[in-house]
Structures are given as C-alpha cells and as structure tokens.
PDB file of C-alpha atoms in Angstrom:
ATOM      1  CA  ALA R   1      60.909 -25.107   4.687  1.00  0.00           C
ATOM      2  CA  SER R   2      57.580 -25.623   2.976  1.00  0.00           C
ATOM      3  CA  GLU R   3      55.660 -23.483   0.587  1.00  0.00           C
ATOM      4  CA  PRO R   4      53.919 -20.753   2.296  1.00  0.00           C
ATOM      5  CA  SER R   5      50.086 -20.526   2.409  1.00  0.00           C
ATOM      6  CA  GLY R   6      48.790 -17.752   0.286  1.00  0.00           C
ATOM      7  CA  ALA R   7      50.392 -16.281  -2.718  1.00  0.00           C
ATOM      8  CA  ALA R   8      52.363 -13.497  -1.385  1.00  0.00           C
ATOM      9  CA  ALA R   9      55.706 -15.316  -1.093  1.00  0.00           C
ATOM     10  CA  THR R  10      57.531 -18.371  -2.327  1.00  0.00           C
ATOM     11  CA  VAL R  11      60.274 -20.415  -0.574  1.00  0.00           C
ATOM     12  CA  ASP R  12      63.114 -22.301  -2.441  1.00  0.00           C
ATOM     13  CA  VAL R  13      64.705 -25.579  -1.449  1.00  0.00           C
ATOM     14  CA  ASN R  14      67.341 -23.597   0.357  1.00  0.00           C
ATOM     15  CA  GLY R  15      64.663 -21.802   2.552  1.00  0.00           C
ATOM     16  CA  LYS R  16      64.994 -18.430   0.798  1.00  0.00           C
ATOM     17  CA  VAL R  17      61.760 -16.582   0.945  1.00  0.00           C
ATOM     18  CA  THR R  18      60.965 -14.375  -2.191  1.00  0.00           C
ATOM     19  CA  ALA R  19      58.195 -11.749  -2.139  1.00  0.00           C
ATOM     20  CA  VAL R  20      55.741 -12.348  -5.006  1.00  0.00           C
ATOM     21  CA  ALA R  21      52.685 -10.341  -4.367  1.00  0.00           C
ATOM     22  CA  ALA R  22      51.118  -8.047  -1.876  1.00  0.00           C
ATOM     23  CA  GLY R  23      49.383  -9.989   1.075  1.00  0.00           C
ATOM     24  CA  ASN R  24      50.205 -12.472   4.055  1.00  0.00           C
ATOM     25  CA  ALA R  25      51.800 -15.648   3.980  1.00  0.00           C
ATOM     26  CA  THR R  26      52.395 -18.226   6.699  1.00  0.00           C
ATOM     27  CA  ILE R  27      55.778 -20.069   6.282  1.00  0.00           C
ATOM     28  CA  THR R  28      56.435 -23.374   8.192  1.00  0.00           C
ATOM     29  CA  ALA R  29      60.133 -24.768   8.622  1.00  0.00           C
ATOM     30  CA  THR R  30      60.724 -28.322   9.491  1.00  0.00           C
ATOM     31  CA  SER R  31      63.828 -29.845  10.859  1.00  0.00           C
ATOM     32  CA  ALA R  32      65.314 -32.549   8.330  1.00  0.00           C
ATOM     33  CA  ALA R  33      66.500 -34.277  11.432  1.00  0.00           C
ATOM     34  CA  ASP R  34      63.342 -34.238  13.584  1.00  0.00           C
ATOM     35  CA  ALA R  35      60.026 -33.932  11.331  1.00  0.00           C
ATOM     36  CA  GLY R  36      58.463 -33.019  14.807  1.00  0.00           C
ATOM     37  CA  ALA R  37      60.667 -29.742  15.119  1.00  0.00           C
ATOM     38  CA  LYS R  38      58.655 -27.290  13.302  1.00  0.00           C
ATOM     39  CA  ALA R  39      58.418 -23.236  13.439  1.00  0.00           C
ATOM     40  CA  THR R  40      55.978 -21.029  11.642  1.00  0.00           C
ATOM     41  CA  ALA R  41      56.320 -17.432  10.648  1.00  0.00           C
ATOM     42  CA  LEU R  42      53.707 -15.174   9.411  1.00  0.00           C
ATOM     43  CA  ILE R  43      55.013 -12.513   6.821  1.00  0.00           C
ATOM     44  CA  THR R  44      53.451  -9.406   5.419  1.00  0.00           C
ATOM     45  CA  VAL R  45      54.503  -8.330   1.755  1.00  0.00           C
ATOM     46  CA  ARG R  46      53.289  -4.729   1.182  1.00  0.00           C
ATOM     47  CA  ALA R  47      52.562  -3.464  -2.223  1.00  0.00           C
ATOM     48  CA  PHE R  48      55.313  -1.740  -4.098  1.00  0.00           C
ATOM     49  CA  GLN R  49      55.017   2.004  -3.578  1.00  0.00           C
ATOM     50  CA  ALA R  50      55.846   4.265  -6.636  1.00  0.00           C
ATOM     51  CA  ALA R  51      57.488   7.588  -6.392  1.00  0.00           C
ATOM     52  CA  GLN R  52      55.073  10.598  -6.431  1.00  0.00           C
ATOM     53  CA  ILE R  53      55.702  14.323  -7.024  1.00  0.00           C
ATOM     54  CA  SER R  54      53.268  17.362  -6.791  1.00  0.00           C
ATOM     55  CA  ILE R  55      53.362  21.069  -6.587  1.00  0.00           C
ATOM     56  CA  GLN R  56      52.725  22.049  -3.060  1.00  0.00           C
ATOM     57  CA  LYS R  57      52.840  25.858  -3.523  1.00  0.00           C
ATOM     58  CA  ILE R  58      54.116  28.740  -5.620  1.00  0.00           C
ATOM     59  CA  THR R  59      55.238  31.830  -3.654  1.00  0.00           C
ATOM     60  CA  THR R  60      57.134  35.161  -4.105  1.00  0.00           C
ATOM     61  CA  SER R  61      60.614  34.668  -3.283  1.00  0.00           C
ATOM     62  CA  SER R  62      60.726  37.787  -1.139  1.00  0.00           C
ATOM     63  CA  THR R  63      57.824  37.455   1.211  1.00  0.00           C
ATOM     64  CA  GLN R  64      56.632  33.662   0.497  1.00  0.00           C
ATOM     65  CA  THR R  65      53.219  35.031  -0.113  1.00  0.00           C
ATOM     66  CA  PRO R  66      51.207  32.690  -2.378  1.00  0.00           C
ATOM     67  CA  VAL R  67      50.942  34.022  -5.838  1.00  0.00           C
ATOM     68  CA  ASN R  68      47.958  34.254  -7.930  1.00  0.00           C
ATOM     69  CA  PRO R  69      48.540  31.464 -10.593  1.00  0.00           C
ATOM     70  CA  ASN R  70      46.652  33.654 -13.316  1.00  0.00           C
ATOM     71  CA  ASN R  71      49.304  36.557 -12.860  1.00  0.00           C
ATOM     72  CA  ILE R  72      52.759  35.517 -11.875  1.00  0.00           C
ATOM     73  CA  GLN R  73      55.531  37.839 -11.844  1.00  0.00           C
ATOM     74  CA  GLY R  74      59.008  38.342 -10.448  1.00  0.00           C
ATOM     75  CA  GLN R  75      61.118  35.828  -8.649  1.00  0.00           C
ATOM     76  CA  ILE R  76      58.934  32.819  -7.468  1.00  0.00           C
ATOM     77  CA  ASP R  77      59.651  29.650  -5.245  1.00  0.00           C
ATOM     78  CA  VAL R  78      58.085  26.599  -6.429  1.00  0.00           C
ATOM     79  CA  THR R  79      57.765  24.127  -3.520  1.00  0.00           C
ATOM     80  CA  LEU R  80      57.602  20.593  -4.347  1.00  0.00           C
ATOM     81  CA  ASN R  81      56.026  17.368  -2.328  1.00  0.00           C
ATOM     82  CA  VAL R  82      58.286  14.422  -3.205  1.00  0.00           C
ATOM     83  CA  ASP R  83      57.471  11.012  -1.924  1.00  0.00           C
ATOM     84  CA  PRO R  84      60.064   8.433  -3.149  1.00  0.00           C
ATOM     85  CA  GLY R  85      58.133   5.509  -2.194  1.00  0.00           C
ATOM     86  CA  ASP R  86      60.174   2.279  -2.706  1.00  0.00           C
ATOM     87  CA  GLN R  87      62.352   3.975  -5.325  1.00  0.00           C
ATOM     88  CA  THR R  88      65.256   6.482  -5.143  1.00  0.00           C
ATOM     89  CA  VAL R  89      64.801   9.936  -6.498  1.00  0.00           C
ATOM     90  CA  THR R  90      67.870  11.253  -8.054  1.00  0.00           C
ATOM     91  CA  LYS R  91      66.695  14.907  -9.455  1.00  0.00           C
ATOM     92  CA  VAL R  92      63.546  17.082  -9.518  1.00  0.00           C
ATOM     93  CA  GLU R  93      62.958  19.597 -12.119  1.00  0.00           C
ATOM     94  CA  VAL R  94      60.267  22.374 -12.413  1.00  0.00           C
ATOM     95  CA  LEU R  95      59.412  23.152 -15.986  1.00  0.00           C
ATOM     96  CA  VAL R  96      57.837  25.939 -17.777  1.00  0.00           C
ATOM     97  CA  ASP R  97      56.151  25.042 -21.017  1.00  0.00           C
ATOM     98  CA  GLY R  98      58.114  21.752 -21.009  1.00  0.00           C
ATOM     99  CA  ASN R  99      61.650  23.409 -20.548  1.00  0.00           C
ATOM    100  CA  VAL R 100      63.509  22.950 -17.530  1.00  0.00           C
ATOM    101  CA  ALA R 101      63.473  26.132 -15.375  1.00  0.00           C
ATOM    102  CA  CYS R 102      65.176  24.717 -12.309  1.00  0.00           C
ATOM    103  CA  SER R 103      66.747  21.638 -11.245  1.00  0.00           C
ATOM    104  CA  LYS R 104      67.817  19.902  -7.922  1.00  0.00           C
ATOM    105  CA  ASP R 105      69.897  16.896  -7.675  1.00  0.00           C
ATOM    106  CA  LEU R 106      69.210  14.731  -4.764  1.00  0.00           C
ATOM    107  CA  SER R 107      71.599  12.588  -2.720  1.00  0.00           C
ATOM    108  CA  LEU R 108      70.725   8.936  -1.706  1.00  0.00           C
ATOM    109  CA  GLN R 109      70.438  10.209   1.778  1.00  0.00           C
ATOM    110  CA  ASP R 110      68.133  13.102   0.592  1.00  0.00           C
ATOM    111  CA  SER R 111      65.730  10.386  -0.968  1.00  0.00           C
ATOM    112  CA  ARG R 112      65.788   8.343   2.251  1.00  0.00           C
ATOM    113  CA  GLU R 113      64.844  11.346   4.318  1.00  0.00           C
ATOM    114  CA  LEU R 114      62.048  12.138   1.865  1.00  0.00           C
ATOM    115  CA  SER R 115      60.830   8.640   1.915  1.00  0.00           C
ATOM    116  CA  LEU R 116      60.794   8.499   6.021  1.00  0.00           C
ATOM    117  CA  ALA R 117      59.008  11.848   6.086  1.00  0.00           C
ATOM    118  CA  ALA R 118      56.159  10.379   3.785  1.00  0.00           C
ATOM    119  CA  VAL R 119      55.823   7.338   6.041  1.00  0.00           C
ATOM    120  CA  PHE R 120      56.001   8.759   9.454  1.00  0.00           C
ATOM    121  CA  ALA R 121      54.013  11.501  10.701  1.00  0.00           C
ATOM    122  CA  GLU R 122      56.346  12.494  13.220  1.00  0.00           C
ATOM    123  CA  VAL R 123      59.327  13.026  10.992  1.00  0.00           C
ATOM    124  CA  GLN R 124      59.563  16.564   9.604  1.00  0.00           C
ATOM    125  CA  ALA R 125      58.857  16.604   5.533  1.00  0.00           C
ATOM    126  CA  VAL R 126      61.747  18.115   3.738  1.00  0.00           C
ATOM    127  CA  ASP R 127      60.508  20.843   1.316  1.00  0.00           C
ATOM    128  CA  ILE R 128      62.296  20.956  -2.159  1.00  0.00           C
ATOM    129  CA  VAL R 129      62.188  24.623  -3.229  1.00  0.00           C
ATOM    130  CA  CYS R 130      63.156  25.783  -7.028  1.00  0.00           C
ATOM    131  CA  SER R 131      63.369  29.355  -7.547  1.00  0.00           C
ATOM    132  CA  ILE R 132      62.498  30.847 -11.023  1.00  0.00           C
ATOM    133  CA  ASN R 133      62.899  34.250 -12.183  1.00  0.00           C
ATOM    134  CA  THR R 134      59.912  34.986 -14.394  1.00  0.00           C
ATOM    135  CA  ALA R 135      61.350  38.243 -15.721  1.00  0.00           C
ATOM    136  CA  ALA R 136      64.700  36.617 -16.874  1.00  0.00           C
ATOM    137  CA  PHE R 137      65.825  37.575 -20.176  1.00  0.00           C
ATOM    138  CA  ASN R 138      68.997  37.278 -22.671  1.00  0.00           C
ATOM    139  CA  ALA R 139      71.311  40.098 -21.930  1.00  0.00           C
ATOM    140  CA  THR R 140      72.849  40.133 -25.347  1.00  0.00           C
ATOM    141  CA  THR R 141      69.605  40.070 -27.448  1.00  0.00           C
ATOM    142  CA  GLY R 142      67.111  41.321 -24.776  1.00  0.00           C
ATOM    143  CA  ALA R 143      64.830  38.233 -25.735  1.00  0.00           C
ATOM    144  CA  VAL R 144      62.578  37.582 -22.850  1.00  0.00           C
ATOM    145  CA  THR R 145      62.553  33.945 -21.425  1.00  0.00           C
ATOM    146  CA  TYR R 146      58.897  33.979 -20.636  1.00  0.00           C
ATOM    147  CA  ALA R 147      56.625  36.244 -22.749  1.00  0.00           C
ATOM    148  CA  ASN R 148      53.474  37.311 -21.025  1.00  0.00           C
ATOM    149  CA  GLY R 149      50.720  34.964 -21.270  1.00  0.00           C
ATOM    150  CA  SER R 150      49.500  31.590 -20.323  1.00  0.00           C
ATOM    151  CA  HIS R 151      52.276  28.927 -19.619  1.00  0.00           C
ATOM    152  CA  GLN R 152      52.231  25.334 -18.315  1.00  0.00           C
ATOM    153  CA  LEU R 153      54.116  24.812 -15.107  1.00  0.00           C
ATOM    154  CA  SER R 154      54.922  21.228 -14.333  1.00  0.00           C
ATOM    155  CA  ALA R 155      57.345  19.163 -12.273  1.00  0.00           C
ATOM    156  CA  ARG R 156      59.174  16.004 -12.601  1.00  0.00           C
ATOM    157  CA  ALA R 157      61.304  13.737 -10.654  1.00  0.00           C
ATOM    158  CA  THR R 158      64.074  11.399 -12.184  1.00  0.00           C
ATOM    159  CA  ILE R 159      63.850   7.839 -10.524  1.00  0.00           C
ATOM    160  CA  GLY R 160      66.371   5.448 -12.073  1.00  0.00           C
ATOM    161  CA  GLY R 161      66.408   7.066 -15.450  1.00  0.00           C
ATOM    162  CA  LYS R 162      62.471   7.427 -15.526  1.00  0.00           C
ATOM    163  CA  LEU R 163      60.373  10.386 -15.089  1.00  0.00           C
ATOM    164  CA  VAL R 164      57.416  10.877 -13.175  1.00  0.00           C
ATOM    165  CA  PRO R 165      55.631  14.175 -14.169  1.00  0.00           C
ATOM    166  CA  VAL R 166      52.825  16.324 -12.668  1.00  0.00           C
ATOM    167  CA  LEU R 167      51.228  19.297 -14.645  1.00  0.00           C
ATOM    168  CA  CYS R 168      49.849  22.632 -13.237  1.00  0.00           C
ATOM    169  CA  GLY R 169      48.975  25.504 -15.125  1.00  0.00           C
ATOM    170  CA  ALA R 170      50.051  29.233 -14.621  1.00  0.00           C
ATOM    171  CA  ALA R 171      50.164  32.677 -16.238  1.00  0.00           C
ATOM    172  CA  LEU R 172      53.603  34.273 -16.060  1.00  0.00           C
TER     173      LEU R 172
END
C-alpha cells in the first residue's frame, strides 16, 4: 500500500488506513509479487459530528398547549431535540436555575436511534420529554421548590462524562 494523496488519511506498513482529517484521499495498493498489479480506492473522511441538544418546546402536560415562557405554571413537559452526532448520549437533564428538575437515562440503542433520526429524514425523530411540576413544594416544611419570578430553564446531555448545555429563559 502507498500513502494516499491528500491529508485525509494515512496508511501504515501493514496497509491499515487511519483517518486523520476531513476530506478525500486516494489510496493505491500494489502487489509485492507483481508491481503491475495495482488497485485504487477513493475514500471520504467526514468531519467529526459533536452531540447537540436543544429545547424544542415547552407545553402543558394535560393539553400539550405551548406555554407562555413569561408565565409558566402547573405541570409542564419540556421536549428536547437530541442529536448524538458521533458520540453516545447516556443521559439528558432539564434544569431550573442550574438544579436538575428532570433526568432521563438513555440506553446505547436510544442514542443510536436518535443519531439515525438526525441523519435520515425518513427516520422518525424520537422526542425526549421531561415533565416538571412548577408548583412542587416540600410537604413537611411547605417551602416551594420554584418561587414565582424569573428562572433560567436549561438542558444538558451527558456524553462520555462530558456535559453539553443549552440555555433558555422562563418565568415560573
């Protein structure tokens, strides 16, 4: 095997091809016994796709009506868009003021299904929904979990121990 043209891949002495950068490379293999026997392959190395998470919508749990982000009350559902890219998403969380309000663990299969939905238009996207009771309180002390006023609503995904955050403002 010979070094490919372009910097997208390298070839070691055993013929193992390793991607090094996004782009195209032409690899030519030549027989050790017959220098005239050659074969060429064009390979494409695509750029690494990092995971992405976003808040798709916030709706009431009972009617699925979009809520006014300036006046959220009661039980709400926060629907997340998750595209694992080339990573494996193991958990998603919705936070209120930086505190976890809802958490969903994802299996390897869940992450693969999300990745396929992000790549292929004909694959149905899988919605991840976290429910939050904005009227939650401590039954013993009566202390409210979310006082009236402005709060920061955010979402994050856990990918191999690394968090990918996205922020969205809301008044609860």
